[in-house]
């Protein structure tokens, strides 16, 4: 049995653990990786059921400690999504001869997990990628590194972390050298719509993309990040309210179906350390907030606590509570859009430009319409 499409997270664990290799991951109509089973080759070992975190999942105990964290290196924070914790942690692991696994853009701006053993590749893992990463082939590599007695840091979405740990446990692999970090996740958007967006940018500006940063801080700082796209001949800077892909992302029409039923949007976590933006810091500790980024860190395990104690040297930290933090997805998953099915029907029938104009504020008409709606709501209130 393989879990239904509505609940599948695309973690690849069932495919990686199948002894007969009768489960392969294929891209479905919406662009998400999903398992396809060759029933004739199946030997009914049930490992796919045992490894599937969509069927059952184990959490660590409630978070032990919560911190606001700020890397003392301003340059690192300026090139990080929030407070630069990942860079400090990866540096520690590399110094110990370890290996880091995380998500990067490849040469075609497809988001993939890679294995890194130097700062150059680790720096590619900085910054948010608002697309589900392709993680095929990664779990066996992690296992091989652990069997070689190497320290391993794995970063990913909570569902990817949970799947890796279940895979390694079923393989009876010693996890004492494994460090896991997840992050507070809004949901994983469709790689297909991301691909369409990249084509749209290329056609609009008649130019190829050179670099993408979803959360660039150089113009307006951490509190008002922009999506910055460097092309060969110019640079485009778009705010969350003006960029097409951001608008799709926040419409909740392009997220993976399982994100709307996510089991990981809670205080009990699956990783050693959970990372996120420390939204709300400006209200309870304005002195720490210089608009260059502050990380929220949930220390979930004793191992996480030990690792954290080695990373905080010469950096600024403040112990906080859940009440200080504005992170709704520590409590509940993102709501499914009422227009989701309609969106995908229109996309398949009428294409990317049509849904861009009709499901976002990107068109001039929609911006005026939504501004009027907002004004009416304010008047009523």
XYZ file of C-alpha atoms in Angstrom:
381
model
C 0.000 0.000 0.000
C 1.128 3.555 -0.775
C -0.663 6.475 0.852
C -3.211 8.412 -1.221
C -2.203 11.544 -3.141
C -3.983 13.913 -0.733
C -1.789 12.847 2.191
C 1.482 11.983 0.434
C 4.293 14.439 1.233
C 6.580 13.274 -1.575
C 9.338 12.409 0.898
C 10.638 9.474 -1.278
C 11.131 7.177 1.751
C 8.901 4.401 0.344
C 10.810 4.422 -2.926
C 14.211 4.419 -1.219
C 13.425 1.577 1.171
C 11.690 -0.804 -1.251
C 13.966 -3.877 -1.609
C 12.575 -4.740 -5.051
C 12.699 -1.146 -6.363
C 9.087 -1.473 -7.449
C 8.189 2.044 -6.243
C 9.387 4.972 -8.312
C 8.781 8.672 -7.785
C 7.154 10.422 -10.721
C 5.946 13.968 -11.218
C 2.142 14.163 -11.077
C -0.069 16.576 -13.012
C 0.492 19.400 -10.501
C 4.266 18.975 -10.596
C 4.709 17.167 -7.272
C 6.735 13.967 -6.880
C 4.466 11.034 -6.035
C 5.064 7.272 -5.724
C 4.020 4.874 -8.484
C 3.959 1.148 -7.612
C 4.699 -1.745 -9.935
C 2.307 -4.184 -8.253
C 3.650 -7.185 -10.176
C 7.117 -6.771 -8.602
C 5.801 -6.196 -5.053
C 6.734 -8.901 -2.507
C 4.433 -7.488 0.223
C 7.204 -6.801 2.731
C 5.189 -3.777 3.973
C 8.306 -1.651 4.405
C 6.638 1.133 2.424
C 3.851 1.250 5.033
C 6.278 1.132 7.951
C 8.400 3.992 6.614
C 5.483 6.231 5.619
C 5.146 9.179 8.011
C 1.821 10.105 6.426
C 0.395 6.908 7.944
C 2.026 7.438 11.347
C 4.642 9.741 12.796
C 6.615 10.001 16.026
C 7.516 13.389 17.493
C 10.169 14.444 19.910
C 8.911 15.733 23.251
C 7.714 19.323 23.553
C 10.412 21.872 22.756
C 12.896 22.217 25.619
C 13.968 25.811 25.082
C 13.150 28.705 22.725
C 15.554 31.442 21.691
C 15.877 34.517 19.533
C 19.285 34.247 17.841
C 21.394 36.802 15.960
C 24.677 35.895 14.284
C 27.351 38.438 15.205
C 28.613 38.440 11.613
C 26.461 41.080 9.896
C 27.543 39.941 6.423
C 26.285 36.419 7.109
C 22.913 37.741 8.288
C 22.574 39.963 5.233
C 22.945 36.868 3.043
C 20.685 34.664 5.176
C 16.915 34.422 5.415
C 16.762 35.450 9.072
C 19.463 35.487 11.764
C 22.219 33.369 10.209
C 21.949 30.329 12.485
C 22.314 27.771 9.685
C 25.638 29.271 8.612
C 27.027 29.038 12.150
C 25.814 25.458 12.541
C 27.141 24.302 9.170
C 30.520 25.887 9.918
C 30.688 23.903 13.164
C 29.877 20.650 11.332
C 32.438 21.305 8.578
C 35.110 22.073 11.165
C 34.505 18.615 12.606
C 34.923 16.999 9.163
C 31.182 16.555 8.754
C 28.750 16.609 5.844
C 25.747 18.888 5.271
C 22.583 18.096 3.322
C 20.249 20.888 2.264
C 18.274 22.457 -0.579
C 19.828 24.535 -3.376
C 18.930 25.871 -6.817
C 20.589 23.920 -9.630
C 21.697 25.515 -12.902
C 18.091 25.492 -14.167
C 16.670 26.855 -10.871
C 15.159 23.509 -9.956
C 15.263 23.083 -6.152
C 17.183 19.959 -5.111
C 18.839 18.558 -2.011
C 22.601 18.118 -2.315
C 25.495 16.825 -0.220
C 28.041 19.484 0.775
C 31.502 19.234 2.298
C 32.668 22.846 1.844
C 31.504 26.389 2.510
C 30.838 27.137 -1.148
C 28.062 24.549 -1.418
C 26.812 25.267 2.110
C 26.366 28.926 1.224
C 24.095 27.845 -1.636
C 21.821 26.349 1.021
C 21.273 29.726 2.672
C 18.017 31.564 2.019
C 14.510 30.234 1.552
C 13.468 28.356 -1.570
C 9.703 28.561 -1.817
C 9.453 25.311 -3.798
C 9.408 21.661 -2.761
C 12.906 20.231 -3.176
C 13.667 17.079 -5.131
C 15.190 14.766 -2.529
C 15.539 11.582 -4.590
C 18.697 9.606 -3.833
C 19.586 11.580 -0.699
C 18.526 9.170 2.076
C 20.962 6.389 1.029
C 23.788 8.960 0.864
C 23.030 10.113 4.424
C 23.038 6.486 5.571
C 26.378 5.844 3.891
C 27.946 8.865 5.597
C 26.651 7.733 8.980
C 27.958 4.199 8.370
C 31.325 5.823 7.607
C 31.176 7.416 11.065
C 30.909 10.968 9.726
C 28.993 13.750 11.441
C 25.938 14.630 9.334
C 23.716 17.700 9.407
C 20.431 17.290 7.524
C 18.152 20.286 6.985
C 14.740 20.155 5.345
C 11.009 20.468 5.808
C 9.593 18.690 8.869
C 8.114 15.932 6.682
C 11.512 15.322 5.053
C 13.263 15.138 8.435
C 10.659 12.720 9.806
C 10.951 10.521 6.710
C 14.752 10.407 6.862
C 14.747 9.406 10.522
C 12.158 6.655 9.939
C 14.134 5.367 6.934
C 17.386 5.216 8.934
C 15.709 3.565 11.929
C 14.232 0.814 9.742
C 17.675 0.338 8.222
C 18.967 -0.051 11.810
C 21.456 2.755 11.255
C 23.170 4.374 14.250
C 21.865 7.966 14.510
C 24.335 9.227 17.107
C 26.206 11.289 14.474
C 23.060 12.741 12.901
C 21.918 16.327 13.531
C 18.505 17.263 12.123
C 17.082 20.734 11.555
C 13.648 21.537 10.216
C 11.961 24.918 9.851
C 8.575 26.476 10.478
C 6.881 25.726 7.172
C 3.989 27.537 5.463
C 3.698 24.810 2.833
C 5.523 23.577 -0.277
C 4.499 25.140 -3.614
C 4.319 23.309 -6.918
C 7.620 22.927 -8.828
C 5.523 23.042 -12.015
C 4.205 26.547 -11.315
C 7.730 27.602 -10.315
C 9.013 26.323 -13.679
C 6.261 28.259 -15.436
C 7.243 31.379 -13.491
C 10.896 31.095 -14.543
C 9.787 30.814 -18.200
C 7.495 33.799 -17.719
C 10.353 35.962 -16.371
C 12.633 34.874 -19.229
C 10.018 35.729 -21.859
C 8.969 38.999 -20.226
C 12.495 40.416 -20.088
C 13.971 38.473 -23.038
C 16.843 37.506 -20.770
C 18.171 34.542 -18.790
C 18.172 34.363 -14.996
C 21.545 34.499 -13.254
C 20.573 34.558 -9.562
C 17.401 34.384 -7.457
C 16.898 35.438 -3.841
C 13.398 35.051 -2.386
C 14.202 37.073 0.718
C 16.665 39.795 -0.290
C 17.264 42.310 2.529
C 19.577 44.805 0.869
C 16.878 47.350 -0.083
C 14.322 47.392 2.738
C 15.740 45.011 5.337
C 14.463 41.854 6.994
C 10.958 43.121 7.783
C 10.202 43.939 4.135
C 12.139 41.411 2.060
C 11.866 41.401 -1.722
C 12.263 38.752 -4.392
C 15.382 39.744 -6.296
C 16.065 38.265 -9.712
C 19.370 39.025 -11.405
C 19.302 38.657 -15.176
C 22.244 39.044 -17.553
C 21.256 42.583 -18.497
C 19.196 43.871 -15.563
C 17.922 43.142 -12.063
C 14.260 42.874 -11.077
C 13.179 43.576 -7.511
C 9.595 42.715 -6.597
C 7.791 42.935 -3.258
C 5.577 40.162 -1.896
C 2.530 42.133 -3.063
C 3.817 42.561 -6.624
C 5.688 39.398 -7.521
C 3.604 36.785 -9.419
C 5.045 33.745 -7.650
C 4.654 35.263 -4.181
C 1.045 36.043 -5.065
C 0.454 32.427 -6.093
C 2.192 31.211 -2.925
C 0.030 33.267 -0.584
C -3.147 32.438 -2.529
C -2.701 28.852 -1.184
C -3.764 27.492 -4.572
C -0.419 25.911 -5.466
C 0.625 24.167 -2.252
C 0.959 20.395 -2.063
C -2.442 18.947 -0.952
C -0.914 17.315 2.148
C 0.253 20.735 3.403
C -3.348 21.592 4.264
C -3.504 18.550 6.580
C 0.078 18.788 7.827
C 0.847 16.781 10.976
C 3.986 18.785 11.708
C 2.508 22.231 12.383
C 2.657 21.879 16.136
C 4.906 22.503 19.120
C 6.075 18.920 19.271
C 8.710 18.653 16.548
C 10.559 15.867 14.739
C 14.029 17.455 14.611
C 16.792 18.375 17.039
C 16.411 22.072 16.229
C 13.642 24.010 14.470
C 14.541 27.241 12.679
C 12.368 30.152 11.622
C 11.975 33.908 11.490
C 11.586 35.471 14.922
C 8.608 37.584 13.901
C 7.444 39.708 16.817
C 10.961 40.404 18.129
C 10.441 44.115 17.482
C 7.623 44.122 20.058
C 9.264 42.317 22.970
C 12.937 43.075 22.388
C 13.381 46.046 20.063
C 17.059 46.364 20.957
C 17.846 42.995 19.372
C 16.059 43.905 16.139
C 18.257 45.855 13.709
C 16.137 44.871 10.666
C 18.890 42.592 9.383
C 17.364 39.364 10.655
C 16.745 37.443 13.866
C 16.264 33.663 13.979
C 13.684 31.809 16.018
C 15.200 28.585 17.379
C 13.290 25.762 19.041
C 15.705 23.430 20.843
C 13.794 20.148 20.792
C 16.186 17.462 22.048
C 19.125 17.011 24.375
C 21.297 16.604 21.297
C 19.925 19.872 19.940
C 20.725 21.552 23.246
C 24.287 20.247 23.146
C 24.829 21.395 19.557
C 23.265 24.794 20.255
C 25.612 25.407 23.180
C 28.567 25.032 20.778
C 27.100 27.428 18.194
C 26.085 30.380 20.377
C 29.603 31.546 21.233
C 30.113 35.224 20.344
C 26.534 35.492 19.063
C 23.522 37.258 20.561
C 20.762 35.119 22.057
C 17.696 35.845 24.157
C 15.545 33.196 25.803
C 11.895 33.697 24.843
C 8.506 31.953 25.027
C 5.846 30.896 22.533
C 3.820 33.958 23.508
C 6.559 36.221 22.138
C 6.535 34.676 18.666
C 4.223 35.363 15.739
C 4.408 32.033 13.905
C 0.913 30.611 13.256
C 2.255 27.420 11.684
C 3.567 26.268 15.033
C -0.098 25.610 15.813
C -2.023 24.784 12.643
C -1.513 24.087 8.936
C -2.273 26.620 6.240
C -5.917 26.714 5.123
C -6.752 25.293 1.737
C -7.989 27.876 -0.737
C -11.624 27.502 -1.719
C -10.489 28.173 -5.263
C -7.760 25.511 -5.417
C -9.586 23.032 -7.678
C -10.846 25.876 -9.830
C -7.292 27.231 -10.139
C -5.847 23.947 -11.393
C -8.753 23.377 -13.786
C -8.180 26.825 -15.295
C -4.425 26.322 -15.426
C -4.755 23.051 -17.355
C -7.406 24.477 -19.672
C -6.183 28.059 -20.175
C -2.560 28.220 -19.110
C -0.235 30.167 -16.832
C -0.997 33.695 -18.017
C -4.715 33.187 -17.487
C -4.366 32.065 -13.841
C -1.795 34.813 -13.268
C -4.374 37.427 -14.231
C -7.374 35.809 -12.517
C -5.973 34.391 -9.267
C -3.567 37.099 -8.127
C -3.440 40.886 -7.742
C -0.912 41.040 -10.562
C -3.303 42.545 -13.111
C -4.168 46.226 -12.830
C -7.893 45.414 -12.652
C -7.474 42.962 -9.756
C -5.354 45.416 -7.783
C -8.064 48.079 -8.055
C -10.792 45.559 -7.177
C -8.968 44.283 -4.091
C -8.076 47.797 -2.946
C -11.771 48.675 -3.087
C -12.633 45.504 -1.127
C -10.068 46.418 1.527
C -11.474 49.918 1.798
C -15.023 48.605 2.204
C -13.887 46.229 4.997
C -12.174 49.117 6.828
C -15.297 51.275 6.558
C -17.528 48.452 7.854
C -15.186 47.826 10.809
